[in-house]
Structures are given as structure tokens and as C-alpha cells.
């Protein structure tokens, strides 16, 4: 190694950081390729980088690559990071199950919530949203395959929930979200995502809503989601690597 001048220290990048940047770039290439392959406009699918379990400095590294949207599924974990990353001006997406006593922090710190499945939580978020903030963008989470362990409303319960939340003053009902069971066969992944898209279209027609977003697709099924009209994909592992603690995806 040659001699380093004092200011070259600013450019010292460690190996883990290089890996992270490399994974991020590979994932964004994968997403751009999927957009182009399925006739979606370039950059039209929002990448939500799921940073749950990862510390703030990993998020900062990804943000230096131009990433703006980050997803968290636990409020305690998120609150160790959001305040120290305020200078980044990023958008925060809440993607996990929501307890009532966490609504205040979510209403204060998140721009998007992907996991609405109860009227009570929606009302609390609306009531607790600071007056000077834009409405929170919300997705209703759908339990598409009627899985006992998963959050979300069943498709047949969606209409009633939508009627109760669509006019809440500080929420903006934007779309539907789902976390299908892992499925290796690409065409079956597509069929499930197509079901969510059709449910959105049908709900817009029958409940006078104009939802325009679909939050679907993760590390292992993002291409199928892009093919079926995802506007938001939520990707963790492919960017940040294996998670630092086990996390159930509910
Ligand atoms: C963790 C999580 C993801 C990301 O999953 P990966 O398979 O790591 O991409 C997406 N959505 C939700 C709701 C999650 O909890």
C-alpha cells in the first residue's frame, strides 16, 4: 500500500460497505430489467428498501446511491434510526403489523403505511397525524390466501373496510398490499399478484375509490409482481443481505 494523504481517509470504504453497494446496484439493475421486460416505464416501480434489523449506517450507505424510500416493520427498531437519519430527507414506509399504542409514532414519522387491516388503527392514525403534515398514504393489506398466521383482511372483507377508511381526513387511501406465501413457480406467483390487481380494479369500481398503487413483490418474486402491475416492491435481503435477527413476515 502506498502512502495515504490525510484527506484520502474520507474515501476509506470498508469491504462490507462495498458489498452493500454492489448488492444494491445489482438489485436496481434487476428491477430496471423487469420494468423493461414487462413493458413498464423505466423508474415507474418504486423500490422500498426494507431496512428492518439493519443499523442506520447501512441505510445511509444505500441512500448515498440515490435510494430514497425505506421500509421498517417494527416501531422500536425504526425509532433508533429515523431521528438520526433526518438529514437524508427520505420517505419512511411502515410495513409491519400495527398495535394501537404504536400509532402515534407511526403517524408522526412515516409517510406511507402498507399494513392497514383494521378501521380502528386507520382512525387512530388519522387522528394522530400532525396538523402540518401531508396525509399518510395507506395501503390496505390483504390476506389473499386466507393464511391463519398472516395479517390482512380477507378479500370479502375489503369493501366494508374501504368504506370506513376512504374518507378519513388525514389518510390518503392509495392501494392494496399483499405478502403471498412463498411460491417457486413463476406463473403461480403471477396468478396471485394478478388477483390483487383485479381486486383493486373491482374495488375502485364498486366503492368509488381511485386507488392507484399495488405494494407487492419482495426479493424472491419481484419480477412476477412487476409483470402484474406492482407500483411498490418491498425488498430487503437482496439489498442488505441476510437479516441480523430472525423476523417473521406477517
Ligand atoms: C421483511 C419484509 C419484506 C422484505 O423481504 P425480503 O424477502 O427480505 O425481500 C417485504 N415485506 C414485508 C412486509 C416484510 O416484513
Short mmCIF file of N, CA, C and O in Angstrom, two decimals, residues 112-241:
data_model
loop_
_atom_site.label_atom_id
_atom_site.label_comp_id
_atom_site.label_asym_id
_atom_site.label_seq_id
_atom_site.Cartn_x
_atom_site.Cartn_y
_atom_site.Cartn_z
N UNK A 112 -45.80 6.59 4.52
CA UNK A 112 -46.61 5.53 3.93
C UNK A 112 -46.82 4.44 4.98
O UNK A 112 -45.90 4.12 5.72
N UNK A 113 -48.01 3.83 4.98
CA UNK A 113 -48.28 2.66 5.83
C UNK A 113 -48.88 1.59 4.92
O UNK A 113 -49.91 1.83 4.28
N UNK A 114 -48.23 0.42 4.84
CA UNK A 114 -48.65 -0.63 3.90
C UNK A 114 -49.54 -1.68 4.56
O UNK A 114 -49.97 -2.61 3.89
N UNK A 115 -49.76 -1.57 5.85
CA UNK A 115 -50.31 -2.70 6.59
C UNK A 115 -51.59 -2.36 7.37
O UNK A 115 -51.77 -2.82 8.48
N UNK A 116 -52.47 -1.59 6.74
CA UNK A 116 -53.75 -1.28 7.39
C UNK A 116 -54.70 -2.47 7.21
O UNK A 116 -54.94 -2.90 6.08
N UNK A 117 -55.20 -3.01 8.33
CA UNK A 117 -56.21 -4.06 8.18
C UNK A 117 -57.34 -3.94 9.19
O UNK A 117 -58.15 -4.86 9.32
N UNK A 118 -57.40 -2.80 9.89
CA UNK A 118 -58.50 -2.58 10.84
C UNK A 118 -58.89 -1.11 10.82
O UNK A 118 -58.02 -0.23 10.79
N UNK A 119 -60.18 -0.85 10.89
CA UNK A 119 -60.67 0.53 10.91
C UNK A 119 -60.13 1.30 12.11
O UNK A 119 -59.77 2.47 11.99
N UNK A 120 -60.09 0.63 13.25
CA UNK A 120 -59.65 1.29 14.48
C UNK A 120 -58.25 1.89 14.32
O UNK A 120 -57.97 3.02 14.75
N UNK A 121 -57.34 1.14 13.72
CA UNK A 121 -55.97 1.61 13.52
C UNK A 121 -55.96 2.76 12.50
O UNK A 121 -55.26 3.77 12.70
N UNK A 122 -56.73 2.64 11.47
CA UNK A 122 -56.80 3.71 10.46
C UNK A 122 -57.28 5.01 11.11
O UNK A 122 -56.72 6.08 10.88
N UNK A 123 -58.32 4.91 11.93
CA UNK A 123 -58.86 6.11 12.58
C UNK A 123 -57.84 6.74 13.52
O UNK A 123 -57.68 7.96 13.56
N UNK A 124 -57.13 5.90 14.27
CA UNK A 124 -56.11 6.44 15.17
C UNK A 124 -55.01 7.14 14.40
O UNK A 124 -54.55 8.22 14.80
N UNK A 125 -54.56 6.55 13.32
CA UNK A 125 -53.51 7.19 12.52
C UNK A 125 -53.98 8.54 12.00
O UNK A 125 -53.25 9.53 12.02
N UNK A 126 -55.21 8.57 11.52
CA UNK A 126 -55.75 9.83 11.00
C UNK A 126 -55.83 10.88 12.11
O UNK A 126 -55.42 12.03 11.94
N UNK A 127 -56.33 10.46 13.28
CA UNK A 127 -56.48 11.40 14.40
C UNK A 127 -55.14 11.92 14.92
O UNK A 127 -55.05 13.05 15.38
N UNK A 128 -54.11 11.06 14.85
CA UNK A 128 -52.82 11.42 15.45
C UNK A 128 -51.86 12.08 14.47
O UNK A 128 -50.78 12.51 14.85
N UNK A 129 -52.24 12.16 13.20
CA UNK A 129 -51.36 12.77 12.21
C UNK A 129 -51.18 14.26 12.55
O UNK A 129 -52.17 14.97 12.74
N UNK A 130 -49.93 14.74 12.61
CA UNK A 130 -49.73 16.16 12.93
C UNK A 130 -50.44 17.05 11.91
O UNK A 130 -50.48 16.72 10.73
N UNK A 131 -51.00 18.16 12.39
CA UNK A 131 -51.82 19.02 11.52
C UNK A 131 -51.05 19.60 10.35
O UNK A 131 -51.62 19.84 9.28
N UNK A 132 -49.75 19.82 10.54
CA UNK A 132 -48.98 20.44 9.45
C UNK A 132 -48.39 19.42 8.48
O UNK A 132 -47.67 19.79 7.56
N UNK A 133 -48.71 18.14 8.66
CA UNK A 133 -48.13 17.12 7.77
C UNK A 133 -49.11 16.78 6.65
O UNK A 133 -50.32 16.93 6.79
N UNK A 134 -48.58 16.30 5.53
CA UNK A 134 -49.40 15.76 4.45
C UNK A 134 -50.15 14.53 4.97
O UNK A 134 -49.67 13.88 5.90
N UNK A 135 -51.28 14.16 4.36
CA UNK A 135 -51.94 12.92 4.77
C UNK A 135 -50.99 11.72 4.64
O UNK A 135 -50.09 11.74 3.81
N UNK A 136 -51.19 10.72 5.49
CA UNK A 136 -50.41 9.47 5.37
C UNK A 136 -50.97 8.68 4.19
O UNK A 136 -52.18 8.50 4.08
N UNK A 137 -50.11 8.20 3.32
CA UNK A 137 -50.53 7.33 2.23
C UNK A 137 -50.71 5.92 2.78
O UNK A 137 -49.80 5.40 3.43
N UNK A 138 -51.85 5.32 2.53
CA UNK A 138 -52.06 3.98 3.09
C UNK A 138 -52.41 2.93 2.04
O UNK A 138 -53.04 3.21 1.01
N UNK A 139 -51.97 1.73 2.35
CA UNK A 139 -52.35 0.52 1.62
C UNK A 139 -53.18 -0.32 2.59
O UNK A 139 -52.83 -0.43 3.77
N UNK A 140 -54.21 -0.95 2.10
CA UNK A 140 -54.91 -1.98 2.88
C UNK A 140 -54.21 -3.31 2.58
O UNK A 140 -54.01 -3.66 1.42
N UNK A 141 -53.83 -3.99 3.66
CA UNK A 141 -53.17 -5.29 3.49
C UNK A 141 -54.22 -6.38 3.34
O UNK A 141 -55.16 -6.48 4.12
N UNK A 142 -54.04 -7.22 2.32
CA UNK A 142 -54.99 -8.29 2.02
C UNK A 142 -54.36 -9.64 2.32
O UNK A 142 -53.23 -9.92 1.90
N UNK A 143 -55.08 -10.47 3.03
CA UNK A 143 -54.66 -11.86 3.26
C UNK A 143 -55.25 -12.69 2.12
O UNK A 143 -56.35 -13.23 2.23
N UNK A 144 -54.51 -12.72 1.01
CA UNK A 144 -55.06 -13.26 -0.25
C UNK A 144 -55.36 -14.74 -0.18
O UNK A 144 -56.26 -15.23 -0.83
N UNK A 145 -54.51 -15.47 0.57
CA UNK A 145 -54.64 -16.93 0.56
C UNK A 145 -55.24 -17.45 1.86
O UNK A 145 -55.14 -18.64 2.14
N UNK A 146 -55.86 -16.56 2.62
CA UNK A 146 -56.51 -16.95 3.86
C UNK A 146 -55.58 -17.76 4.77
O UNK A 146 -55.94 -18.82 5.27
N UNK A 147 -54.37 -17.23 4.98
CA UNK A 147 -53.39 -17.92 5.83
C UNK A 147 -53.63 -17.52 7.28
O UNK A 147 -53.71 -16.33 7.60
N UNK A 148 -53.68 -18.51 8.15
CA UNK A 148 -54.02 -18.26 9.56
C UNK A 148 -53.03 -17.33 10.24
O UNK A 148 -53.40 -16.53 11.09
N UNK A 149 -51.74 -17.42 9.88
CA UNK A 149 -50.72 -16.64 10.59
C UNK A 149 -50.56 -15.23 10.03
O UNK A 149 -49.86 -14.43 10.63
N UNK A 150 -51.15 -14.94 8.89
CA UNK A 150 -50.89 -13.65 8.24
C UNK A 150 -51.86 -12.57 8.66
O UNK A 150 -53.04 -12.83 8.91
N UNK A 151 -51.35 -11.35 8.69
CA UNK A 151 -52.21 -10.19 8.89
C UNK A 151 -52.99 -9.93 7.61
O UNK A 151 -52.76 -10.57 6.58
N UNK A 152 -53.87 -8.95 7.66
CA UNK A 152 -54.58 -8.55 6.45
C UNK A 152 -56.04 -8.93 6.51
O UNK A 152 -56.43 -9.82 7.24
N UNK A 153 -56.84 -8.21 5.71
CA UNK A 153 -58.26 -8.55 5.63
C UNK A 153 -58.45 -9.57 4.50
O UNK A 153 -57.69 -9.60 3.53
N UNK A 154 -59.48 -10.37 4.64
CA UNK A 154 -59.83 -11.28 3.55
C UNK A 154 -60.44 -10.46 2.43
O UNK A 154 -61.06 -9.42 2.68
N UNK A 155 -60.29 -10.90 1.19
CA UNK A 155 -60.86 -10.14 0.07
C UNK A 155 -62.33 -9.79 0.29
O UNK A 155 -62.75 -8.67 -0.02
N UNK A 156 -63.11 -10.69 0.87
CA UNK A 156 -64.54 -10.40 1.03
C UNK A 156 -64.81 -9.33 2.09
O UNK A 156 -65.90 -8.77 2.13
N UNK A 157 -63.81 -9.04 2.93
CA UNK A 157 -63.98 -8.02 3.97
C UNK A 157 -63.49 -6.64 3.52
O UNK A 157 -63.65 -5.65 4.22
N UNK A 158 -62.88 -6.60 2.33
CA UNK A 158 -62.22 -5.37 1.90
C UNK A 158 -63.20 -4.21 1.70
O UNK A 158 -62.93 -3.09 2.14
N UNK A 159 -64.31 -4.48 1.04
CA UNK A 159 -65.25 -3.40 0.72
C UNK A 159 -65.69 -2.64 1.96
O UNK A 159 -65.69 -1.39 1.98
N UNK A 160 -66.03 -3.36 3.02
CA UNK A 160 -66.51 -2.71 4.25
C UNK A 160 -65.41 -1.85 4.87
O UNK A 160 -65.66 -0.72 5.31
N UNK A 161 -64.18 -2.35 4.86
CA UNK A 161 -63.07 -1.58 5.43
C UNK A 161 -62.82 -0.31 4.60
O UNK A 161 -62.64 0.79 5.14
N UNK A 162 -62.81 -0.48 3.29
CA UNK A 162 -62.58 0.66 2.40
C UNK A 162 -63.63 1.75 2.64
O UNK A 162 -63.31 2.94 2.71
N UNK A 163 -64.88 1.36 2.78
CA UNK A 163 -65.93 2.35 3.01
C UNK A 163 -65.69 3.13 4.30
O UNK A 163 -66.02 4.31 4.39
N UNK A 164 -65.09 2.48 5.29
CA UNK A 164 -64.84 3.16 6.56
C UNK A 164 -63.59 4.03 6.55
O UNK A 164 -63.50 4.98 7.32
N UNK A 165 -62.61 3.70 5.73
CA UNK A 165 -61.36 4.47 5.78
C UNK A 165 -61.19 5.48 4.64
O UNK A 165 -60.38 6.38 4.75
N UNK A 166 -61.99 5.34 3.59
CA UNK A 166 -61.69 6.16 2.40
C UNK A 166 -61.86 7.66 2.63
O UNK A 166 -61.23 8.45 1.93
N UNK A 167 -62.69 8.03 3.58
CA UNK A 167 -62.89 9.47 3.80
C UNK A 167 -62.23 10.01 5.07
O UNK A 167 -62.50 11.14 5.47
N UNK A 168 -61.40 9.23 5.71
CA UNK A 168 -60.71 9.75 6.90
C UNK A 168 -59.82 10.92 6.47
O UNK A 168 -59.11 10.84 5.46
N UNK A 169 -59.86 12.03 7.22
CA UNK A 169 -59.28 13.28 6.71
C UNK A 169 -57.76 13.27 6.52
O UNK A 169 -57.27 13.90 5.59
N UNK A 170 -57.05 12.57 7.37
CA UNK A 170 -55.59 12.67 7.29
C UNK A 170 -54.91 11.43 6.70
O UNK A 170 -53.72 11.22 6.89
N UNK A 171 -55.73 10.65 6.00
CA UNK A 171 -55.20 9.48 5.30
C UNK A 171 -55.53 9.62 3.82
O UNK A 171 -56.54 10.20 3.46
N UNK A 172 -54.66 9.06 3.00
CA UNK A 172 -54.90 9.03 1.57
C UNK A 172 -54.86 7.56 1.15
O UNK A 172 -53.78 6.95 1.14
N UNK A 173 -56.02 7.00 0.86
CA UNK A 173 -56.09 5.57 0.50
C UNK A 173 -55.50 5.38 -0.88
O UNK A 173 -56.07 5.82 -1.88
N UNK A 174 -54.35 4.74 -0.97
CA UNK A 174 -53.63 4.64 -2.24
C UNK A 174 -53.71 3.29 -2.91
O UNK A 174 -53.56 3.19 -4.12
N UNK A 175 -53.91 2.20 -2.10
CA UNK A 175 -53.92 0.91 -2.79
C UNK A 175 -53.96 -0.29 -1.88
O UNK A 175 -54.35 -0.18 -0.72
N UNK A 176 -53.55 -1.43 -2.45
CA UNK A 176 -53.60 -2.70 -1.75
C UNK A 176 -52.19 -3.29 -1.67
O UNK A 176 -51.36 -3.10 -2.56
N UNK A 177 -51.98 -4.02 -0.59
CA UNK A 177 -50.69 -4.69 -0.36
C UNK A 177 -50.97 -6.15 -0.02
O UNK A 177 -51.98 -6.45 0.61
N UNK A 178 -50.07 -7.04 -0.42
CA UNK A 178 -50.17 -8.44 -0.01
C UNK A 178 -48.79 -9.07 0.09
O UNK A 178 -47.83 -8.61 -0.54
N UNK A 179 -48.71 -10.08 0.93
CA UNK A 179 -47.49 -10.88 1.11
C UNK A 179 -47.87 -12.33 0.85
O UNK A 179 -48.20 -13.06 1.77
N UNK A 180 -47.88 -12.76 -0.41
CA UNK A 180 -48.28 -14.13 -0.68
C UNK A 180 -47.32 -15.14 -0.04
O UNK A 180 -46.16 -14.81 0.22
N UNK A 181 -47.80 -16.35 0.16
CA UNK A 181 -46.95 -17.43 0.64
C UNK A 181 -45.84 -17.66 -0.38
O UNK A 181 -46.06 -17.49 -1.57
N UNK A 182 -44.64 -18.04 0.10
CA UNK A 182 -43.55 -18.31 -0.85
C UNK A 182 -43.99 -19.33 -1.90
O UNK A 182 -44.67 -20.31 -1.57
N UNK A 183 -43.62 -19.05 -3.14
CA UNK A 183 -44.05 -19.92 -4.25
C UNK A 183 -42.92 -19.89 -5.28
O UNK A 183 -42.54 -18.82 -5.74
N UNK A 184 -42.41 -21.07 -5.63
CA UNK A 184 -41.25 -21.12 -6.52
C UNK A 184 -41.63 -20.96 -8.00
O UNK A 184 -40.82 -20.51 -8.80
N UNK A 185 -42.84 -21.33 -8.36
CA UNK A 185 -43.20 -21.35 -9.79
C UNK A 185 -43.66 -19.96 -10.22
O UNK A 185 -44.63 -19.40 -9.71
N UNK A 186 -42.94 -19.41 -11.20
CA UNK A 186 -43.16 -18.03 -11.64
C UNK A 186 -44.62 -17.77 -12.05
O UNK A 186 -45.21 -16.77 -11.65
N UNK A 187 -45.20 -18.66 -12.84
CA UNK A 187 -46.57 -18.41 -13.31
C UNK A 187 -47.58 -18.39 -12.16
O UNK A 187 -48.57 -17.67 -12.21
N UNK A 188 -47.31 -19.17 -11.12
CA UNK A 188 -48.21 -19.14 -9.96
C UNK A 188 -48.01 -17.86 -9.16
O UNK A 188 -48.97 -17.32 -8.60
N UNK A 189 -46.77 -17.37 -9.08
CA UNK A 189 -46.54 -16.06 -8.44
C UNK A 189 -47.37 -15.01 -9.18
O UNK A 189 -48.06 -14.19 -8.55
N UNK A 190 -47.32 -15.05 -10.51
CA UNK A 190 -48.05 -14.05 -11.31
C UNK A 190 -49.55 -14.13 -11.08
O UNK A 190 -50.22 -13.11 -10.96
N UNK A 191 -50.06 -15.35 -11.03
CA UNK A 191 -51.51 -15.52 -10.85
C UNK A 191 -51.97 -14.87 -9.55
O UNK A 191 -53.00 -14.20 -9.50
N UNK A 192 -51.19 -15.06 -8.49
CA UNK A 192 -51.56 -14.48 -7.20
C UNK A 192 -51.53 -12.95 -7.26
O UNK A 192 -52.44 -12.27 -6.77
N UNK A 193 -50.49 -12.40 -7.85
CA UNK A 193 -50.41 -10.93 -7.96
C UNK A 193 -51.51 -10.37 -8.86
O UNK A 193 -52.04 -9.28 -8.62
N UNK A 194 -51.87 -11.14 -9.90
CA UNK A 194 -52.96 -10.70 -10.78
C UNK A 194 -54.26 -10.61 -9.98
O UNK A 194 -55.07 -9.69 -10.20
N UNK A 195 -54.45 -11.52 -9.04
CA UNK A 195 -55.64 -11.48 -8.19
C UNK A 195 -55.71 -10.18 -7.40
O UNK A 195 -56.78 -9.58 -7.26
N UNK A 196 -54.57 -9.73 -6.90
CA UNK A 196 -54.55 -8.48 -6.13
C UNK A 196 -54.88 -7.29 -7.05
O UNK A 196 -55.66 -6.41 -6.69
N UNK A 197 -54.32 -7.30 -8.25
CA UNK A 197 -54.60 -6.21 -9.19
C UNK A 197 -56.08 -6.17 -9.55
O UNK A 197 -56.71 -5.11 -9.56
N UNK A 198 -56.67 -7.34 -9.78
CA UNK A 198 -58.10 -7.38 -10.14
C UNK A 198 -58.97 -6.92 -8.97
O UNK A 198 -59.98 -6.23 -9.15
N UNK A 199 -58.54 -7.28 -7.76
CA UNK A 199 -59.28 -6.86 -6.57
C UNK A 199 -59.26 -5.33 -6.44
O UNK A 199 -60.27 -4.70 -6.09
N UNK A 200 -58.14 -4.72 -6.76
CA UNK A 200 -58.04 -3.26 -6.71
C UNK A 200 -58.98 -2.63 -7.74
O UNK A 200 -59.74 -1.69 -7.43
N UNK A 201 -58.97 -3.18 -8.95
CA UNK A 201 -59.82 -2.61 -10.00
C UNK A 201 -61.31 -2.74 -9.65
O UNK A 201 -62.08 -1.79 -9.78
N UNK A 202 -61.67 -3.90 -9.14
CA UNK A 202 -63.05 -4.16 -8.77
C UNK A 202 -63.50 -3.25 -7.62
O UNK A 202 -64.61 -2.71 -7.63
N UNK A 203 -62.60 -3.05 -6.65
CA UNK A 203 -62.94 -2.21 -5.50
C UNK A 203 -63.11 -0.75 -5.95
O UNK A 203 -64.03 -0.05 -5.51
N UNK A 204 -62.21 -0.28 -6.82
CA UNK A 204 -62.36 1.08 -7.34
C UNK A 204 -63.71 1.27 -8.01
O UNK A 204 -64.37 2.30 -7.82
N UNK A 205 -64.14 0.28 -8.80
CA UNK A 205 -65.43 0.38 -9.50
C UNK A 205 -66.60 0.39 -8.53
O UNK A 205 -67.51 1.19 -8.64
N UNK A 206 -66.53 -0.51 -7.54
CA UNK A 206 -67.71 -0.72 -6.70
C UNK A 206 -67.77 0.15 -5.46
O UNK A 206 -68.81 0.25 -4.81
N UNK A 207 -66.67 0.77 -5.09
CA UNK A 207 -66.64 1.57 -3.86
C UNK A 207 -66.20 3.01 -4.10
O UNK A 207 -65.80 3.70 -3.16
N UNK A 208 -66.28 3.47 -5.32
CA UNK A 208 -65.97 4.86 -5.66
C UNK A 208 -64.64 5.32 -5.05
O UNK A 208 -64.54 6.37 -4.43
N UNK A 209 -63.61 4.51 -5.25
CA UNK A 209 -62.27 4.92 -4.81
C UNK A 209 -61.41 5.05 -6.06
O UNK A 209 -61.80 4.58 -7.15
N UNK A 210 -60.28 5.72 -5.93
CA UNK A 210 -59.35 5.75 -7.07
C UNK A 210 -57.96 5.35 -6.63
O UNK A 210 -57.00 6.08 -6.80
N UNK A 211 -57.89 4.16 -6.06
CA UNK A 211 -56.60 3.61 -5.64
C UNK A 211 -55.73 3.40 -6.87
O UNK A 211 -56.20 2.91 -7.89
N UNK A 212 -54.47 3.79 -6.75
CA UNK A 212 -53.57 3.73 -7.91
C UNK A 212 -52.26 3.00 -7.62
O UNK A 212 -51.32 3.09 -8.40
N UNK A 213 -52.20 2.30 -6.48
CA UNK A 213 -50.93 1.65 -6.11
C UNK A 213 -51.12 0.20 -5.70
O UNK A 213 -52.13 -0.17 -5.10
N UNK A 214 -50.13 -0.62 -6.03
CA UNK A 214 -50.10 -2.02 -5.60
C UNK A 214 -48.73 -2.28 -4.98
O UNK A 214 -47.70 -2.17 -5.66
N UNK A 215 -48.73 -2.62 -3.69
CA UNK A 215 -47.48 -2.94 -2.99
C UNK A 215 -47.34 -4.45 -2.97
O UNK A 215 -48.00 -5.14 -2.19
N UNK A 216 -46.54 -4.98 -3.87
CA UNK A 216 -46.38 -6.43 -3.95
C UNK A 216 -45.06 -6.76 -4.63
O UNK A 216 -44.59 -6.04 -5.50
N UNK A 217 -44.45 -7.87 -4.16
CA UNK A 217 -43.15 -8.29 -4.68
C UNK A 217 -42.06 -8.03 -3.67
O UNK A 217 -42.00 -6.94 -3.09
N UNK A 218 -41.25 -9.06 -3.41
CA UNK A 218 -40.13 -8.98 -2.49
C UNK A 218 -38.91 -9.60 -3.20
O UNK A 218 -38.93 -9.76 -4.42
N UNK A 219 -37.87 -9.92 -2.44
CA UNK A 219 -36.64 -10.44 -3.06
C UNK A 219 -36.90 -11.59 -4.03
O UNK A 219 -36.33 -11.62 -5.12
N UNK A 220 -37.76 -12.54 -3.64
CA UNK A 220 -37.88 -13.75 -4.45
C UNK A 220 -38.98 -13.72 -5.51
O UNK A 220 -39.12 -14.69 -6.25
N UNK A 221 -39.77 -12.66 -5.55
CA UNK A 221 -40.86 -12.67 -6.53
C UNK A 221 -41.11 -11.30 -7.16
O UNK A 221 -42.20 -11.01 -7.64
N UNK A 222 -40.08 -10.45 -7.17
CA UNK A 222 -40.34 -9.09 -7.65
C UNK A 222 -40.64 -9.03 -9.14
O UNK A 222 -41.44 -8.20 -9.58
N UNK A 223 -40.05 -9.92 -9.95
CA UNK A 223 -40.33 -9.87 -11.39
C UNK A 223 -41.80 -10.17 -11.68
O UNK A 223 -42.43 -9.50 -12.50
N UNK A 224 -42.34 -11.18 -10.99
CA UNK A 224 -43.75 -11.52 -11.20
C UNK A 224 -44.64 -10.35 -10.79
O UNK A 224 -45.66 -10.06 -11.45
N UNK A 225 -44.27 -9.66 -9.72
CA UNK A 225 -45.06 -8.52 -9.26
C UNK A 225 -45.01 -7.37 -10.25
O UNK A 225 -46.03 -6.75 -10.56
N UNK A 226 -43.81 -7.10 -10.78
CA UNK A 226 -43.67 -6.03 -11.79
C UNK A 226 -44.50 -6.39 -13.02
O UNK A 226 -45.18 -5.54 -13.60
N UNK A 227 -44.48 -7.66 -13.40
CA UNK A 227 -45.25 -8.10 -14.57
C UNK A 227 -46.74 -7.84 -14.38
O UNK A 227 -47.46 -7.55 -15.34
N UNK A 228 -47.22 -7.92 -13.14
CA UNK A 228 -48.65 -7.77 -12.87
C UNK A 228 -49.04 -6.38 -12.37
O UNK A 228 -50.15 -6.17 -11.89
N UNK A 229 -48.13 -5.43 -12.46
CA UNK A 229 -48.52 -4.06 -12.19
C UNK A 229 -48.12 -3.49 -10.83
O UNK A 229 -48.63 -2.44 -10.43
N UNK A 230 -47.19 -4.12 -10.13
CA UNK A 230 -46.72 -3.55 -8.85
C UNK A 230 -46.26 -2.10 -9.08
O UNK A 230 -45.60 -1.81 -10.07
N UNK A 231 -46.63 -1.21 -8.17
CA UNK A 231 -46.07 0.15 -8.19
C UNK A 231 -45.01 0.30 -7.10
O UNK A 231 -44.19 1.20 -7.15
N UNK A 232 -45.07 -0.59 -6.09
CA UNK A 232 -44.10 -0.59 -4.99
C UNK A 232 -43.64 -2.03 -4.76
O UNK A 232 -44.50 -2.90 -4.54
N UNK A 233 -42.35 -2.28 -4.83
CA UNK A 233 -41.83 -3.57 -4.40
C UNK A 233 -41.06 -3.35 -3.10
O UNK A 233 -40.44 -2.31 -2.91
N UNK A 234 -41.15 -4.31 -2.20
CA UNK A 234 -40.52 -4.18 -0.88
C UNK A 234 -39.39 -5.20 -0.79
O UNK A 234 -39.64 -6.38 -0.67
N UNK A 235 -38.15 -4.74 -0.88
CA UNK A 235 -37.03 -5.66 -1.00
C UNK A 235 -36.03 -5.46 0.14
O UNK A 235 -35.51 -4.35 0.32
N UNK A 236 -35.79 -6.53 0.88
CA UNK A 236 -34.85 -6.47 1.99
C UNK A 236 -33.57 -7.22 1.70
O UNK A 236 -32.52 -6.65 1.39
N UNK A 237 -33.66 -8.57 1.78
CA UNK A 237 -32.48 -9.43 1.69
C UNK A 237 -31.59 -9.16 0.48
O UNK A 237 -30.36 -9.14 0.62
N UNK A 238 -32.18 -8.96 -0.69
CA UNK A 238 -31.35 -8.78 -1.89
C UNK A 238 -30.50 -7.52 -1.80
O UNK A 238 -29.48 -7.41 -2.48
N UNK A 239 -30.89 -6.57 -0.96
CA UNK A 239 -30.09 -5.35 -0.81
C UNK A 239 -29.17 -5.44 0.40
O UNK A 239 -27.96 -5.23 0.31
N UNK A 240 -29.76 -5.75 1.55
CA UNK A 240 -29.00 -5.63 2.80
C UNK A 240 -28.29 -6.93 3.19
O UNK A 240 -27.48 -6.95 4.11
N UNK A 241 -28.63 -8.04 2.52
CA UNK A 241 -28.06 -9.33 2.91
C UNK A 241 -28.94 -10.01 3.94
O UNK A 241 -29.97 -9.46 4.34
#
